[in-house]
Amino acid sequence: MRAAETDQKRAQAEAKRLHVEAMEAEAEALNAELQDTYDEIDGMLHATLSVDDFVDLEGLRVVPEHPAFPRPDLQRPLPEPAPIHTPPEPHFLPPQAPIGSGSWFGGKKRHTAAVAQAEQAYRREHDEWLAEMATVPSRQAAQAQTHRQAEERRCAELAEVTAAYDGECRARDAEAASTNGRLDALIAGLARGDAAAMQEYVGIVLGNSVYPEVFPVEHEEFSFSPDDGELMLVVSVPPPDHVPTVKLYRYQKSTDEIVTTALAQKAIKDRYANAVHQIALRTLHEVFEADRAGHVRTISLTVEVATNDPATGQPTRVVLVAVAAERQHFLGLDLAQVVPAATLDHLAASVSRNPAGLVGVGGTARDIRTR
């Protein structure tokens, strides 16, 4: 009993130790995931610098892919049926006549009876042969008709399947031709610097821009003026509550639970402000870099957040950054070495003093865009 009690205590202690290790490992995993999230948010600008944002539109051409014909078995003619052969005509083979002493003592009589019996069997076999021969033409005709009907059904089904398959292939070809036609028009318009083509291309470029899942960014409005080469952009960022507020996860043995240590409010506000500043510079960089032809000479950009007006409770948009950047000036910046807030100040941007508090740069979003 004492040995059993000792074993039980040892097992309980081991189970407790394993539980503590599992909880500590879970806390470590949560901290690693949290750090990855912060690295993604803090590195949004640097994440795009190693990527060429130019989009080769020729690579977007569509080549229709047609699946294999669904019924290849129907494309092969049915094999000819095995021919019905006529049976060979039976021949009469009389019994061998007795010779020598075999013809004595009734041998001839028995031979005559055997011949008569053989003739009778031959006539019966020959009659059966004649009857079977009479059925061969009809059997051959029936076999040929069955094969012909099966071939007709195969050909009809093949025609039906082929028509459906060809129709689907034509539809895919037409869809690819339509897509490639629109692409040709876009490429031609882009070469001319047409407003619609430029706006579509910018949409493609910014659509390729991947942001952290916890901090989704949308590029909502594009407006290009070919006359002065100015592109107006509106970037929508998530509200401050998308920034995690946890500093650390740790396992607390006394309560047997994983608890959190909160980030200081200043750290949260600074991270959100830095994210907004990075997004403004990142968007400018991506558009200028992707426009190799240099049609876009100036970008007027606003970074906005959707919220509710505290005075009216109605939906509104707050502008957190408003900046105009000239192409050559901006491309001369080394974004890998900059502090985003300082760069925006260098570009004479209007920047919110408190983005995390949803304090705008002054005026409504529409008024700021107009200015």
XYZ file of C-alpha atoms in Angstrom:
371
model
C 0.000 0.000 0.000
C 2.830 2.389 0.839
C 4.502 1.577 -2.473
C 1.253 2.210 -4.335
C 0.765 5.504 -2.515
C 4.332 6.538 -3.386
C 3.764 5.668 -7.047
C 0.529 7.634 -7.064
C 2.212 10.738 -5.626
C 5.053 10.401 -8.127
C 2.564 10.157 -11.003
C 0.646 13.190 -9.745
C 3.863 15.228 -9.479
C 4.885 14.204 -12.992
C 1.466 15.112 -14.377
C 1.651 18.508 -12.662
C 5.127 19.119 -14.057
C 4.006 18.234 -17.576
C 0.969 20.501 -17.231
C 3.137 23.431 -16.150
C 5.507 22.845 -19.049
C 2.590 22.717 -21.486
C 1.133 25.976 -20.174
C 4.519 27.705 -20.286
C 5.029 26.464 -23.836
C 1.611 27.844 -24.801
C 2.534 31.216 -23.320
C 5.802 31.189 -25.276
C 3.930 30.377 -28.473
C 1.524 33.256 -27.861
C 4.469 35.606 -27.276
C 6.139 34.446 -30.499
C 2.913 35.001 -32.417
C 2.491 38.426 -30.805
C 6.044 39.400 -31.743
C 5.426 38.309 -35.341
C 2.340 40.515 -35.419
C 4.256 43.514 -34.098
C 7.098 42.872 -36.550
C 4.600 42.835 -39.430
C 2.988 46.103 -38.323
C 6.289 47.824 -37.599
C 7.846 46.597 -40.852
C 5.124 47.452 -43.377
C 7.308 49.975 -45.192
C 10.427 47.796 -45.306
C 8.343 44.827 -46.505
C 7.707 46.522 -49.849
C 11.220 47.861 -50.457
C 12.575 44.448 -51.454
C 9.757 43.933 -53.962
C 9.549 45.347 -57.478
C 6.056 46.806 -57.632
C 6.032 47.022 -61.433
C 3.319 44.809 -62.929
C 4.135 43.260 -66.299
C 0.701 43.299 -67.883
C 1.827 40.886 -70.591
C 2.109 38.304 -67.842
C -1.619 38.677 -67.199
C -2.557 37.288 -70.604
C -4.941 34.379 -70.412
C -4.308 31.166 -72.295
C -7.435 29.013 -72.271
C -6.867 25.591 -70.801
C -9.162 22.927 -72.131
C -9.635 19.679 -70.276
C -9.199 16.387 -72.065
C -12.151 15.114 -74.076
C -14.383 13.481 -71.473
C -15.317 10.390 -73.492
C -12.350 9.130 -75.492
C -13.996 5.708 -75.545
C -16.632 7.096 -77.894
C -14.006 8.144 -80.422
C -13.058 4.546 -81.189
C -15.338 2.544 -83.535
C -16.783 -0.560 -82.003
C -14.840 -3.704 -82.957
C -16.405 -5.908 -85.566
C -18.165 -8.909 -84.021
C -16.623 -12.307 -84.422
C -17.913 -13.804 -87.692
C -20.452 -16.611 -87.607
C -18.791 -19.482 -89.445
C -20.735 -22.165 -91.307
C -20.157 -25.614 -89.838
C -18.431 -28.149 -92.081
C -20.709 -30.565 -93.943
C -20.642 -33.985 -92.341
C -19.352 -36.894 -94.459
C -20.518 -40.486 -94.363
C -17.924 -42.909 -93.138
C -19.201 -46.502 -93.550
C -18.079 -49.124 -91.067
C -15.144 -51.198 -92.186
C -16.210 -54.481 -93.832
C -15.119 -57.689 -92.118
C -12.267 -59.551 -93.686
C -11.021 -63.056 -93.462
C -12.656 -65.258 -90.840
C -14.511 -62.179 -89.543
C -17.016 -62.610 -92.354
C -17.961 -66.093 -91.158
C -20.664 -66.952 -88.677
C -22.877 -63.887 -89.399
C -20.144 -61.300 -89.813
C -21.602 -60.013 -93.049
C -25.035 -59.679 -91.501
C -23.698 -57.690 -88.623
C -21.747 -55.467 -91.024
C -24.902 -54.794 -93.057
C -26.745 -53.785 -89.879
C -23.882 -51.514 -88.831
C -23.877 -49.827 -92.232
C -27.618 -49.219 -92.005
C -27.214 -47.762 -88.521
C -24.328 -45.536 -89.692
C -26.348 -44.310 -92.661
C -29.248 -43.476 -90.362
C -26.936 -41.514 -88.041
C -25.374 -39.740 -91.003
C -28.769 -38.704 -92.404
C -29.769 -37.362 -88.972
C -26.470 -35.442 -88.638
C -26.779 -34.130 -92.195
C -30.344 -32.984 -91.599
C -29.172 -31.118 -88.465
C -26.373 -29.561 -90.486
C -28.821 -28.428 -93.167
C -31.071 -26.905 -90.488
C -28.183 -25.068 -88.897
C -26.956 -23.881 -92.297
C -30.409 -22.439 -92.944
C -30.113 -20.222 -89.803
C -26.658 -18.805 -90.603
C -27.802 -16.018 -92.981
C -30.397 -14.715 -90.502
C -27.954 -14.931 -87.597
C -25.328 -13.071 -89.615
C -27.864 -10.412 -90.578
C -29.014 -10.012 -86.958
C -25.412 -9.749 -85.790
C -24.646 -7.108 -88.424
C -27.779 -5.147 -87.502
C -26.945 -5.230 -83.791
C -23.441 -3.977 -84.525
C -24.758 -1.287 -86.860
C -27.272 -0.066 -84.271
C -24.596 0.022 -81.568
C -22.356 2.038 -83.901
C -25.195 4.434 -84.628
C -25.780 4.945 -80.907
C -22.037 5.493 -80.394
C -21.878 8.043 -83.191
C -24.966 9.862 -81.909
C -23.603 10.000 -78.359
C -20.187 11.054 -79.688
C -21.785 13.881 -81.653
C -23.693 15.035 -78.571
C -20.664 14.914 -76.274
C -18.455 16.556 -78.931
C -20.949 19.375 -79.454
C -21.089 20.067 -75.707
C -17.290 19.863 -75.373
C -16.679 22.106 -78.386
C -19.195 24.610 -77.028
C -17.414 24.741 -73.681
C -14.057 25.159 -75.442
C -15.451 27.986 -77.572
C -16.786 29.670 -74.442
C -13.383 29.448 -72.768
C -11.692 30.734 -75.917
C -14.146 33.625 -76.136
C -13.660 34.506 -72.467
C -9.872 34.436 -72.870
C -10.103 36.524 -76.045
C -12.314 39.048 -74.257
C -9.925 39.229 -71.293
C -6.911 39.604 -73.555
C -8.749 42.211 -75.609
C -9.361 44.272 -72.475
C -5.713 43.771 -71.557
C -4.619 45.005 -75.000
C -6.791 48.082 -74.549
C -5.311 48.656 -71.086
C -1.731 48.318 -72.376
C -2.419 50.699 -75.251
C -4.163 53.184 -72.962
C -1.351 52.955 -70.448
C 1.207 53.724 -73.147
C -0.754 56.878 -73.970
C -1.198 57.769 -70.320
C -5.003 57.682 -70.505
C -6.714 58.499 -67.239
C -8.887 55.363 -67.107
C -5.955 53.095 -67.998
C -3.713 54.700 -65.388
C -6.368 54.357 -62.710
C -6.904 50.696 -63.577
C -3.179 50.002 -63.544
C -2.740 51.728 -60.183
C -5.597 49.605 -58.891
C -3.777 46.460 -60.029
C -0.520 47.606 -58.428
C -2.090 48.457 -55.095
C -4.229 45.323 -55.232
C -0.987 43.342 -55.193
C 0.121 45.102 -52.020
C -0.237 42.641 -49.154
C -0.658 44.019 -45.636
C -0.724 42.188 -42.300
C -3.955 40.349 -41.648
C -4.421 42.223 -38.362
C -4.006 45.578 -40.098
C -6.003 45.511 -43.358
C -5.531 48.476 -45.692
C -7.767 49.447 -48.600
C -7.059 51.774 -51.502
C -10.453 53.187 -52.248
C -10.233 56.014 -54.766
C -7.962 56.741 -57.728
C -8.168 59.799 -59.925
C -5.546 60.579 -62.552
C -5.226 63.812 -64.517
C -3.190 63.298 -67.735
C -2.833 67.052 -68.210
C -0.644 67.631 -65.181
C 0.265 64.009 -64.345
C -1.321 64.189 -60.900
C -2.736 61.089 -59.224
C -5.114 61.487 -56.302
C -5.277 58.548 -53.920
C -7.356 57.745 -50.869
C -6.045 55.070 -48.515
C -8.287 53.666 -45.812
C -6.672 52.265 -42.653
C -8.284 50.353 -39.784
C -9.098 52.119 -36.515
C -6.627 52.028 -33.610
C -8.299 49.036 -31.951
C -6.682 46.821 -34.607
C -3.332 47.280 -32.888
C -2.833 44.630 -30.176
C -2.568 45.985 -26.638
C -0.722 43.022 -25.096
C 2.914 43.374 -24.122
C 3.519 39.868 -22.811
C 1.822 36.544 -22.094
C 2.920 34.560 -19.053
C 1.725 31.510 -17.176
C 0.648 32.204 -13.588
C 0.944 29.069 -11.480
C -1.142 30.371 -8.572
C -4.255 30.652 -10.736
C -3.222 28.072 -13.335
C -3.949 30.410 -16.216
C -2.180 32.453 -18.853
C -2.339 36.142 -18.040
C -1.331 39.206 -20.027
C 0.688 42.299 -19.342
C -0.731 45.330 -21.119
C 1.299 47.657 -23.277
C 1.661 51.221 -22.139
C -0.822 53.526 -23.852
C 2.017 55.554 -25.318
C 3.486 52.449 -26.971
C 0.093 51.613 -28.479
C -0.402 55.158 -29.778
C 3.131 55.345 -31.146
C 2.756 52.021 -32.980
C -0.535 53.081 -34.574
C 0.866 56.465 -35.620
C 3.966 54.815 -37.069
C 1.791 52.356 -38.995
C -0.220 55.211 -40.514
C 2.965 57.063 -41.481
C 4.458 53.913 -43.035
C 1.350 53.283 -45.111
C 1.462 56.781 -46.574
C 5.102 56.395 -47.653
C 4.593 52.808 -48.800
C 1.719 53.766 -51.093
C 3.693 56.612 -52.645
C 6.659 54.306 -53.182
C 4.617 51.507 -54.758
C 2.901 53.773 -57.275
C 6.019 55.691 -58.309
C 8.057 52.488 -58.636
C 5.373 50.682 -60.640
C 4.935 53.594 -63.071
C 8.122 53.033 -65.055
C 6.895 55.223 -67.898
C 6.733 58.192 -65.510
C 3.186 59.247 -66.356
C 2.522 60.020 -62.684
C 4.493 63.146 -61.842
C 2.757 64.033 -58.593
C 0.698 62.073 -56.075
C -1.784 63.727 -53.750
C -2.590 61.212 -51.060
C -4.775 61.125 -47.983
C -4.740 58.391 -45.358
C -8.160 58.162 -43.762
C -10.001 56.139 -41.156
C -13.737 55.518 -40.957
C -15.365 56.293 -37.605
C -18.421 57.913 -36.092
C -18.549 61.624 -35.423
C -18.567 61.993 -31.616
C -20.784 65.052 -31.937
C -23.441 63.616 -34.266
C -22.942 59.885 -34.048
C -23.019 59.770 -37.830
C -20.419 57.932 -39.936
C -17.528 60.136 -40.941
C -13.979 59.879 -42.220
C -10.998 61.367 -40.434
C -7.902 62.321 -42.424
C -4.769 61.278 -40.559
C -2.235 62.175 -43.269
C -2.466 64.448 -46.286
C 0.618 64.644 -48.474
C 1.588 65.696 -51.983
C 4.798 64.191 -53.365
C 6.668 65.056 -56.552
C 8.132 62.073 -58.389
C 11.818 62.969 -58.660
C 11.982 64.365 -55.169
C 10.383 61.279 -53.638
C 12.461 58.782 -55.606
C 15.556 60.473 -54.234
C 14.677 59.343 -50.712
C 16.326 56.273 -49.196
C 13.263 54.783 -47.534
C 15.260 51.947 -45.975
C 16.962 54.504 -43.693
C 14.187 56.969 -42.892
C 11.963 57.613 -39.900
C 8.480 57.787 -41.473
C 7.281 60.698 -39.358
C 10.385 62.728 -40.214
C 9.987 61.917 -43.916
C 6.414 63.139 -43.941
C 7.554 66.312 -42.252
C 10.261 66.642 -44.917
C 7.539 66.331 -47.575
C 5.552 69.127 -45.840
C 2.683 66.712 -45.188
C -0.230 67.507 -42.914
C -0.085 64.849 -40.196
C -2.455 64.223 -37.296
C -0.986 65.067 -33.924
C -2.852 62.119 -32.392
C -3.867 59.448 -34.940
C -4.762 56.935 -32.216
C -7.183 59.483 -30.799
C -8.724 59.870 -34.275
C -7.747 63.516 -34.362
C -7.780 64.674 -37.966
C -5.491 67.120 -39.705
C -8.289 69.691 -39.900
C -11.337 69.980 -42.108
C -13.468 67.244 -43.635
C -11.968 64.516 -45.750
C -13.686 65.921 -48.857
C -12.377 69.429 -48.224
C -8.846 68.183 -47.660
C -8.874 66.132 -50.853
C -10.150 69.151 -52.756
C -7.385 71.346 -51.372
